[in-house]
Coordinates of C-alpha atoms in Angstrom, one line a residue:
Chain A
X1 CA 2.6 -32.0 18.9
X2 CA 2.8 -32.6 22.5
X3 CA 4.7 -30.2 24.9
X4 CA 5.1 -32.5 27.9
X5 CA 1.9 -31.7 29.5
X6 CA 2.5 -33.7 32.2
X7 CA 5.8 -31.4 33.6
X8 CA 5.7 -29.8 36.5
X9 CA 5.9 -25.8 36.2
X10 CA 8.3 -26.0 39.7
X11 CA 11.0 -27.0 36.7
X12 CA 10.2 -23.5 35.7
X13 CA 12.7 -21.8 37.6
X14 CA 15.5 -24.3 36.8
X15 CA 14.9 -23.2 33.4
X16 CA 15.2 -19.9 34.1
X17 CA 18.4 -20.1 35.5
X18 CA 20.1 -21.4 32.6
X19 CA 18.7 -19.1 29.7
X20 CA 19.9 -16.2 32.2
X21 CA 23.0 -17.9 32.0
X22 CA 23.1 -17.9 28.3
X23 CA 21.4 -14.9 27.9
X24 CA 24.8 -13.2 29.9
X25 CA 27.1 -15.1 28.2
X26 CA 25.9 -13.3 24.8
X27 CA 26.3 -10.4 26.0
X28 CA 29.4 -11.0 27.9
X29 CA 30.6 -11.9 24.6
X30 CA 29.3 -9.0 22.6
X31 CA 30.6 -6.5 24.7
X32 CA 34.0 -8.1 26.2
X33 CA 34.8 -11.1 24.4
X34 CA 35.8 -12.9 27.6
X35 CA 34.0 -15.9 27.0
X36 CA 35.1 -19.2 24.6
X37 CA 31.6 -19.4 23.3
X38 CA 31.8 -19.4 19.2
X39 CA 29.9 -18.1 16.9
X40 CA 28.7 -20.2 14.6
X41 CA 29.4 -19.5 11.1
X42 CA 27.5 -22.0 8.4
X43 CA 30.5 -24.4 9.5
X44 CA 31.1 -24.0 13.1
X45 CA 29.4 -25.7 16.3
X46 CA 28.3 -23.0 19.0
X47 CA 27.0 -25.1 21.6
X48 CA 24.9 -27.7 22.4
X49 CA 22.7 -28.8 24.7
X50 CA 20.4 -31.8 26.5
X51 CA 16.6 -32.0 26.7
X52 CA 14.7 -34.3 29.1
X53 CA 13.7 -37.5 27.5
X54 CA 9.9 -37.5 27.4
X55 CA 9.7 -35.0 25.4
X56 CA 7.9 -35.2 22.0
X57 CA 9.9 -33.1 19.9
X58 CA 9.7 -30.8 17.5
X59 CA 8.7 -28.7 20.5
X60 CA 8.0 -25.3 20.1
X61 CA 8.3 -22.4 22.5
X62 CA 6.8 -19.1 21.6
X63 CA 8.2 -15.8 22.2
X64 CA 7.8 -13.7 25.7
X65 CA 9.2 -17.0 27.5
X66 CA 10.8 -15.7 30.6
X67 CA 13.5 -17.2 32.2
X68 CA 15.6 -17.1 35.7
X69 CA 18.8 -18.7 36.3
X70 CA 20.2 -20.0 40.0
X71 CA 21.5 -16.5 40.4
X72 CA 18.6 -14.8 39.9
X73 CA 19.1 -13.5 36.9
X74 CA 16.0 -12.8 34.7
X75 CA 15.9 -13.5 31.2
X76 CA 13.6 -13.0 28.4
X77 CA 13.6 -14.8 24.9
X78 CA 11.6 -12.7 22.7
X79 CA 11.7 -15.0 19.8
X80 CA 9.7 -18.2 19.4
X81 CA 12.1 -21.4 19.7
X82 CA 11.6 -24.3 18.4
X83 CA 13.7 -27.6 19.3
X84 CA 14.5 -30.7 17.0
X85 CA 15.2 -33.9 17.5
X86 CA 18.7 -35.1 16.3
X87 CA 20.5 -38.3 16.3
X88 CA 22.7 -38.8 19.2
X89 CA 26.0 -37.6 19.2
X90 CA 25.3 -35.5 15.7
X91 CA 26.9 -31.7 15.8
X92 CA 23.9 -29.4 16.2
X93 CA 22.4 -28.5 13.2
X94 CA 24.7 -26.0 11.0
X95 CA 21.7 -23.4 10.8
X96 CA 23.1 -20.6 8.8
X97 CA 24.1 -17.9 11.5
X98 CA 25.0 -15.4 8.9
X99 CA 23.6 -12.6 10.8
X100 CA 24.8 -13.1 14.0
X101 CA 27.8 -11.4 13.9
X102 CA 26.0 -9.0 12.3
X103 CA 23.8 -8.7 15.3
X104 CA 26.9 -8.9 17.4
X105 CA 28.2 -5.7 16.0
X106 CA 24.2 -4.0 15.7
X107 CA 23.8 -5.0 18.8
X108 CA 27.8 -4.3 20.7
X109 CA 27.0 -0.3 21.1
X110 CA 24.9 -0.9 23.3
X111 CA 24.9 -1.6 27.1
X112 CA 22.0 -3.7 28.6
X113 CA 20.9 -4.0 32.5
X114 CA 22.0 -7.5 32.6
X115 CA 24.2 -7.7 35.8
X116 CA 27.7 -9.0 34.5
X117 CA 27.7 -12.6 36.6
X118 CA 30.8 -14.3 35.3
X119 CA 29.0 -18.0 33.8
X120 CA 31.6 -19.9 31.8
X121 CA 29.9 -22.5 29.5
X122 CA 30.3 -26.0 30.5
X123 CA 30.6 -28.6 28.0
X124 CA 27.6 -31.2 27.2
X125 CA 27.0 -34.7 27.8
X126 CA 25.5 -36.0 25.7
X127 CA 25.8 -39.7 26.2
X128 CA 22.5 -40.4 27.3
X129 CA 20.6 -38.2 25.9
X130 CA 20.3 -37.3 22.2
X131 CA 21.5 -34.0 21.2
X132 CA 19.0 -31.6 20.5
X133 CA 19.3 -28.6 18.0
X134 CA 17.1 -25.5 18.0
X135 CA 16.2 -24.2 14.9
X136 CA 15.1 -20.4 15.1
X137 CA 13.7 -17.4 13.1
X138 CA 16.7 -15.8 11.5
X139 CA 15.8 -12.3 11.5
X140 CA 17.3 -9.2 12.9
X141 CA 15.5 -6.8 14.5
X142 CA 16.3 -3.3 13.8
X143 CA 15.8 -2.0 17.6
X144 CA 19.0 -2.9 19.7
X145 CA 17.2 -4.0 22.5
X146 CA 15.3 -6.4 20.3
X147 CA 18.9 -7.4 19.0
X148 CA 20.0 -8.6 22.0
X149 CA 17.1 -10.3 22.9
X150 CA 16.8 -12.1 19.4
X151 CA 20.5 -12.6 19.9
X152 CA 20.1 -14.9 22.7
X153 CA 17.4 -16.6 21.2
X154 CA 19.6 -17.6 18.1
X155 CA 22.9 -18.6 20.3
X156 CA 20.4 -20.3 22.9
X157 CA 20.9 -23.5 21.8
X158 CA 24.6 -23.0 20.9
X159 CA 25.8 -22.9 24.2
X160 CA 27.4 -25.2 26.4
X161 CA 26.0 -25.9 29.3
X162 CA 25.5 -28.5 32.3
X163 CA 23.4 -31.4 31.1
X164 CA 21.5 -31.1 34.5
X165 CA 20.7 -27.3 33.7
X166 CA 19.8 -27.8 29.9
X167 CA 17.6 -31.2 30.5
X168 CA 15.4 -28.9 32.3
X169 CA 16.0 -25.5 30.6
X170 CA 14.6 -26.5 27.4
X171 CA 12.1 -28.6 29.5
X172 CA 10.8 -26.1 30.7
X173 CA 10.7 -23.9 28.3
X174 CA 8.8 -26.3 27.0
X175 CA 6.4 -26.1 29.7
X176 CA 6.1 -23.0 29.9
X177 CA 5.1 -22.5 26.5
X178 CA 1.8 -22.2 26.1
X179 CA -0.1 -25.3 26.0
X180 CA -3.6 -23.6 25.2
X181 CA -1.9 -21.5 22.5
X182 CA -2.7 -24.4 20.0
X183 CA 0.3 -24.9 17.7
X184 CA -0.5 -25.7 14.5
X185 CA 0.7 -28.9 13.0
X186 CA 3.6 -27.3 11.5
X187 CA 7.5 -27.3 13.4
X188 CA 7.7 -23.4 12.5
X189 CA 7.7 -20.2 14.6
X190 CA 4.6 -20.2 16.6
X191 CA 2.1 -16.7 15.2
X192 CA 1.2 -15.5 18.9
X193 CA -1.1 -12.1 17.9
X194 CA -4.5 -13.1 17.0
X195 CA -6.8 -14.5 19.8
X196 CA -4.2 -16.3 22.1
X197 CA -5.5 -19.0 24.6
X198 CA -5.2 -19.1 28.1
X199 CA -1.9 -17.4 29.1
X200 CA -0.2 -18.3 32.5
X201 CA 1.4 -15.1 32.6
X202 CA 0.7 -11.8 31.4
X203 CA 4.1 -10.9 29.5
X204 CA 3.5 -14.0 26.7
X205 CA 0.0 -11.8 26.3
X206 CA 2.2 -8.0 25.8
X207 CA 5.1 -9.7 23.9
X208 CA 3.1 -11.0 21.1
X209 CA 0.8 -7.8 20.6
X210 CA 4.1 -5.3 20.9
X211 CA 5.5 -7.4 18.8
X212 CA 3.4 -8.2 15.8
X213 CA 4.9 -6.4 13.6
X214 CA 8.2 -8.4 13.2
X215 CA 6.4 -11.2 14.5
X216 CA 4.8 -11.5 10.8
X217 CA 8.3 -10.5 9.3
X218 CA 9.9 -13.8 11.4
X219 CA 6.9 -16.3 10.5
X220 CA 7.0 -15.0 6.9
X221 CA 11.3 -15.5 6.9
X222 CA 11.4 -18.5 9.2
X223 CA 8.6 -19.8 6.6
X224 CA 10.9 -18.9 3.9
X225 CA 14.3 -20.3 5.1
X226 CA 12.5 -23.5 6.8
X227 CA 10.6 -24.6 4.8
X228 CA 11.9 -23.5 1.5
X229 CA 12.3 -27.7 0.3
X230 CA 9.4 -28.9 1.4
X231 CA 7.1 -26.5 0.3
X232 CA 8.7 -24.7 -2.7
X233 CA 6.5 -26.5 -5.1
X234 CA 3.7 -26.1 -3.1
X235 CA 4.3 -22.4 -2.2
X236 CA 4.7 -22.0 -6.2
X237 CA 1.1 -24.0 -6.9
X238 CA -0.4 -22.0 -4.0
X239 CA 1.1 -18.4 -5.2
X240 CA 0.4 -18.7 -8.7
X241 CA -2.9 -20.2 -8.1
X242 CA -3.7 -17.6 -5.9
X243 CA -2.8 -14.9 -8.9
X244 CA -4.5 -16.4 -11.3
X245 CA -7.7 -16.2 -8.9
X246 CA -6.8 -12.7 -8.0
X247 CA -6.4 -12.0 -11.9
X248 CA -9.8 -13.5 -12.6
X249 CA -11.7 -12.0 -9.5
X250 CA -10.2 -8.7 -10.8
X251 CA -11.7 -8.8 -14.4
X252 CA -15.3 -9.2 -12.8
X253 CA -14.7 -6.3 -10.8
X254 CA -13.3 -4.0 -13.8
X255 CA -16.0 -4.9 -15.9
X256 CA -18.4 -3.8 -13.9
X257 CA -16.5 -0.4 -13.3
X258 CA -16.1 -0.2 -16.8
X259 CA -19.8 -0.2 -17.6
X260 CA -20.3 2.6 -15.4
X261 CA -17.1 4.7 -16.7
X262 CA -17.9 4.2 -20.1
X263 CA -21.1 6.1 -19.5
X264 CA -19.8 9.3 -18.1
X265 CA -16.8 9.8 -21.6
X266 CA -19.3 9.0 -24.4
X267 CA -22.1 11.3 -22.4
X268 CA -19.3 13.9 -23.1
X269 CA -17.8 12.5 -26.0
X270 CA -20.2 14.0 -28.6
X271 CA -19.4 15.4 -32.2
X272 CA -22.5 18.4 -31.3
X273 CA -20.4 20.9 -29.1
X274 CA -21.2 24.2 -28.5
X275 CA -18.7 26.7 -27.6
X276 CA -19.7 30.1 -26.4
X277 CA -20.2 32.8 -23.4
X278 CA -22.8 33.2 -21.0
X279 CA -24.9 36.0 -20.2
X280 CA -27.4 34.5 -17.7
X281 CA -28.4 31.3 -16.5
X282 CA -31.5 30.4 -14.6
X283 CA -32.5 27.7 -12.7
X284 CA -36.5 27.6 -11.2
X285 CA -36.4 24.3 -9.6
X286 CA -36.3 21.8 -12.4
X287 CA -36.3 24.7 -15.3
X288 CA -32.9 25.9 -16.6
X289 CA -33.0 29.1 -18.6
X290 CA -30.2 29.8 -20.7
X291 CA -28.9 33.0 -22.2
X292 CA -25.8 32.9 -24.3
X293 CA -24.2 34.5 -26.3
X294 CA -21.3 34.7 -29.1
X295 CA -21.1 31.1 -29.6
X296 CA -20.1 28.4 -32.6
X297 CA -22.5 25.8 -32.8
X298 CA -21.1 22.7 -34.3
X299 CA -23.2 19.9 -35.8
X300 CA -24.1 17.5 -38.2
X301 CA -20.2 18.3 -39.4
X302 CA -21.5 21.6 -39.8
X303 CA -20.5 25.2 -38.2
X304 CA -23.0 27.6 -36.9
X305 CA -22.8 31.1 -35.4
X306 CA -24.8 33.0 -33.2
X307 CA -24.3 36.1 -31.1
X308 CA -27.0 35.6 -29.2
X309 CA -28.6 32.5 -27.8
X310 CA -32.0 31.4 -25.4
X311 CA -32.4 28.1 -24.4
X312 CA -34.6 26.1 -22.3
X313 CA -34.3 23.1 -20.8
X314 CA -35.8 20.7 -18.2
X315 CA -33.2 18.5 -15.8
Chain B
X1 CA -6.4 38.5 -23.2
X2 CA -9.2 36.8 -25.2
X3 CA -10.7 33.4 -24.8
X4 CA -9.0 30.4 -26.0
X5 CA -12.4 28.7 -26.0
X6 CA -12.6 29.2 -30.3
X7 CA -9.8 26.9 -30.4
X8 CA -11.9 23.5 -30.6
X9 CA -14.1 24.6 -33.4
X10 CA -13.7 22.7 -36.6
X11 CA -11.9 26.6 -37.9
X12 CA -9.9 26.6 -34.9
X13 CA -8.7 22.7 -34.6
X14 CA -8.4 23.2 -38.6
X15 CA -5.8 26.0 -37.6
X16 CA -4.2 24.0 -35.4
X17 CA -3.5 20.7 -37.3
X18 CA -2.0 22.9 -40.1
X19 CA 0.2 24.5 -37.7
X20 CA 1.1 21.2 -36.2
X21 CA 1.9 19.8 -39.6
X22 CA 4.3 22.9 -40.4
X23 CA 6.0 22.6 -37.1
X24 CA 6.8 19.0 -38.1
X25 CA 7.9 20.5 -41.2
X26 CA 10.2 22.9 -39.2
X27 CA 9.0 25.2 -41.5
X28 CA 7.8 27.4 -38.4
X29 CA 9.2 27.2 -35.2
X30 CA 6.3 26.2 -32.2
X31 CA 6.8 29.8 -31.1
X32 CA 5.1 31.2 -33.9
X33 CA 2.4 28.7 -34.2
X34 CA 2.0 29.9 -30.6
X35 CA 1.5 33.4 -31.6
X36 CA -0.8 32.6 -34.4
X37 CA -3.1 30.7 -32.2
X38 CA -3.1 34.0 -29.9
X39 CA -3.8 36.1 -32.8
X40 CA -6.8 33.8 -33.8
X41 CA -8.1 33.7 -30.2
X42 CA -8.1 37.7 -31.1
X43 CA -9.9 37.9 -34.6
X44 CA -12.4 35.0 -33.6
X45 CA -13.8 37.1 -30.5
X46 CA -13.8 40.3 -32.4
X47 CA -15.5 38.8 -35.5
X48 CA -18.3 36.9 -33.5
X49 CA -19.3 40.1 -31.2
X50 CA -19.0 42.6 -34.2
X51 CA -20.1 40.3 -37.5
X52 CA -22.3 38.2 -36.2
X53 CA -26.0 39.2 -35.8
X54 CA -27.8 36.5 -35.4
X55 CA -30.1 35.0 -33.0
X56 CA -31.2 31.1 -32.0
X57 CA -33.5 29.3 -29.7
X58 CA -33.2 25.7 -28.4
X59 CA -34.9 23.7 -26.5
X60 CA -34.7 19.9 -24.8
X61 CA -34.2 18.1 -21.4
X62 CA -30.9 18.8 -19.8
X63 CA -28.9 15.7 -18.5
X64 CA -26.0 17.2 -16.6
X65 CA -25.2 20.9 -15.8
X66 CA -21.5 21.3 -14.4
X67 CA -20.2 25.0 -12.8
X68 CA -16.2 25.3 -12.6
X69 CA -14.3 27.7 -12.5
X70 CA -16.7 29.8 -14.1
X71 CA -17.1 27.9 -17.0
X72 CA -20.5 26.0 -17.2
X73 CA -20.9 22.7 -18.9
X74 CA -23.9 21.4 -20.3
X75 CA -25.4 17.8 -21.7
X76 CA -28.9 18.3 -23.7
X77 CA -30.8 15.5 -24.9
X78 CA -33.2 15.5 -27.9
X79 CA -32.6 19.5 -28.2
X80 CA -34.6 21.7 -31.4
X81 CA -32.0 24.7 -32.4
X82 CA -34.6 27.0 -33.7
X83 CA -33.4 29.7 -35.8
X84 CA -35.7 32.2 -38.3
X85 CA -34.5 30.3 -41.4
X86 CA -33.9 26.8 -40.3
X87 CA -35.0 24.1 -37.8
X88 CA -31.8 21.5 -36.1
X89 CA -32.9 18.5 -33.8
X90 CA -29.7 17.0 -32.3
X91 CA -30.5 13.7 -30.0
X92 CA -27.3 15.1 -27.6
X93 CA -25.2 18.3 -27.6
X94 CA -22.9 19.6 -25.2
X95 CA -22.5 23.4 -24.3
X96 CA -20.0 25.2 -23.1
X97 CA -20.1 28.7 -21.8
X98 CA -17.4 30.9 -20.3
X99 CA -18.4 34.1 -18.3
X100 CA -19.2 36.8 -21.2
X101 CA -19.9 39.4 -18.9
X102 CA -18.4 42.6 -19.9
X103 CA -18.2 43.3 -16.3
X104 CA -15.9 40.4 -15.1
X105 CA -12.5 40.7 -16.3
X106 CA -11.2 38.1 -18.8
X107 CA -7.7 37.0 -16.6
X108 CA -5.4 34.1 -18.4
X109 CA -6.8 32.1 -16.0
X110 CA -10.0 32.5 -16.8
X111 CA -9.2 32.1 -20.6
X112 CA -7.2 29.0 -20.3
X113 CA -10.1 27.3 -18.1
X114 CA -12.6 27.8 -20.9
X115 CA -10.1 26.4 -23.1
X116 CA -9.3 23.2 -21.0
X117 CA -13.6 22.9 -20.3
X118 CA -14.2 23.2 -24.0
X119 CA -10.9 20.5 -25.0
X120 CA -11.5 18.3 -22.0
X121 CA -14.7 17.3 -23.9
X122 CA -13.9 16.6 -26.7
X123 CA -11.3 13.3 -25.6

């Protein structure tokens, strides 16, 4: 999959400007409800938006993408986004959004350092260039902060915005992924911890080891939800296959702890026990004395007595 | 208290399957049984220090010697029990010995040890 490797990073700040603005329009949302931007809702479109032709698509941006609008505004897309390719004039894709108004309400208590620049959505055109649709982890992060973040992800490409803005918004965040990253063959959510290539800038490096953790929980889920038709069978084969080794690499491995265990219960289990009390025992080195006393001595299905006992015995 | 170590002796396991099987019975409650396993914990200690006389001599290679709690635990292999009248070779016999000091005081503890030790060996 090719990112565009032959755009021009000075796009980059273009692009930065129009996630800020979508990034504010999210929260504008969550916290006033000012804004006409919809939530989408299994049925519902929330926005759309252009990308620059010239771009071989599925494109995939990781997490950690910073971006900057005209104003100034900073924003920062923790989650990996990856664009599609759509037909023109097709609604974006109807990606089940159940969670977002969950995330709206995890995410409404609480207030975020985004200054409130008033950005009304602008409505597409998409006449000349085919409509694009994102598709994105569906997870919900547990930390506010993350919410909000993840929330701007998931409504980034729901928004409406200037054709001029989004052509190079998600042009350059297509840029300004990581090229050296190496993205695997498949149009999921990009795994960023592990040894990462050569990173432009230092946050891509941080955002992926801070976030690990649900990093793993969105490739395993955005593994689950995308690409739960194509590779159901497969994932089936691969997951029973890979219990059926696990069974069979287990047996080897208890039978040889069983070898060894069943040594140590029949070296007690014997019929010839002797019960009884101790008066002394002796060890010299090697040499164990023994002086018991009082003791029933059972074997050869027989019962013996003694009241006293001297044994000797080499370890 | 005395030591429940008698207990796993073919007269004390004897003891306790017929108690079992009259507690299944409900012909005695589990108390009782209880209290007749006490009361032969009592008898067996008196009748081996008082009527019993006799003296043995073994010898053979130890395997494993084990100290807990007091309670020693021993493997022999290919052991000779030696007594005046008669000669025993086992290829493998386990002892074991609670304290029988007179000194050391014989706590519940103590007495339910050498009872665990001497059952845990025989499962």
């Amino acid at each position: 999959m090719e990112l565009g490797k032959d755009l021009k990073k000075e796009n980059f700040y273009i692009l930065e400007v129009i996630v800020q603005k979508l990034l504010f329009n999210i929260l504008s949302l969550v916290f006033s409800s000012q804004h006409n931007v919809l939530f989408q809702n299994n049925s519902e479109t929330l926005a759309t938006f252009s990308l620059p032709a010239g771009l071989a698509y599925p494109v995939q941006i990781p997490a950690g993408v910073t971006l900057q609008t005209a104003s100034g505004q900073l924003y920062k897309v923790n989650v990996p986004v990856v664009v599609t390719q759509a037909p023109v004039g097709q609604q974006p894709a109807t990606q089940a959004m159940q969670k977002v108004t969950e995330w709206r309400e995890a995410s409404a208590p609480q207030p975020t350092a985004i200054p409130p620049n008033p950005i009304a959505p602008h409505e597409v055109e998409t006449s000349s260039v085919p409509a694009q649709s994102v598709t994105q982890p569906k997870t919900i992060l547990p930390s506010s902060k993350e919410a909000i973040v993840i929330l701007l992800g998931q409504l980034l490409p729901f928004y409406k915005l200037d054709f001029s803005e989004f052509t190079t918004v998600m042009f350059l965040l297509a840029i300004h992924s990581q090229l050296d990253l190496g993205y695997s063959q498949f149009s999921d959510i990009v795994q960023l911890d592990g040894p990462a290539g050569n990173s432009d800038l230092e946050e891509e490096e941080e955002v992926p080891l801070e976030e690990n953790d649900f990093l793993g929980i969105i490739n395993a889920e955005a593994m689950k939800a995308l690409q739960e038709g194509n590779e159901s069978s497969d994932g089936n084969s691969i997951s029973s296959s890979s219990d059926g080794e696990g069974a069979d690499e287990l047996d080897p491995l208890n039978s040889g702890d069983d070898v060894i265990e069943q040594d140590i219960p029949d070296l007690f289990d014997t019929d010839n026990v002797i019960v009884c009390q101790y008066d002394k025992i002796h060890r010299s080195k090697n040499r164990w004395k023994f002086h018991l006393k009082d003791g029933v001595m059972c074997y050869g299905g027989r019962d013996y007595v003694f009241s006293k006992a001297v044994g000797e015995a080499e370890w | 208290m005395a030591y429940q170590l008698y207990r796993n002796t073919t007269l004390g396991n004897s003891l306790q399957e017929s108690l079992d099987e009259l507690i299944q019975t409900q012909q005695i409650t589990p108390q009782l049984a209880l209290q007749v396993l006490l009361q032969f914990d009592k008898a067996i200690n008196t009748a081996l220090a008082n009527r019993v006389r006799n003296r043995v001599n073994f010898r053979g290679s130890l395997n494993t010697y084990r100290f807990c709690d007091n309670v020693w635990t021993f493997v022999l292999n290919d052991v000779e029990f030696r007594e005046v009248t008669e000669l025993v070779k086992v290829d493998k016999v386990k002892i074991v010995a609670c304290d029988g000091k007179s000194d050391s005081s014989c706590s519940a503890a103590d007495v339910l040890l050498c009872f665990c030790a001497s059952a845990l060996f025989f499962f």
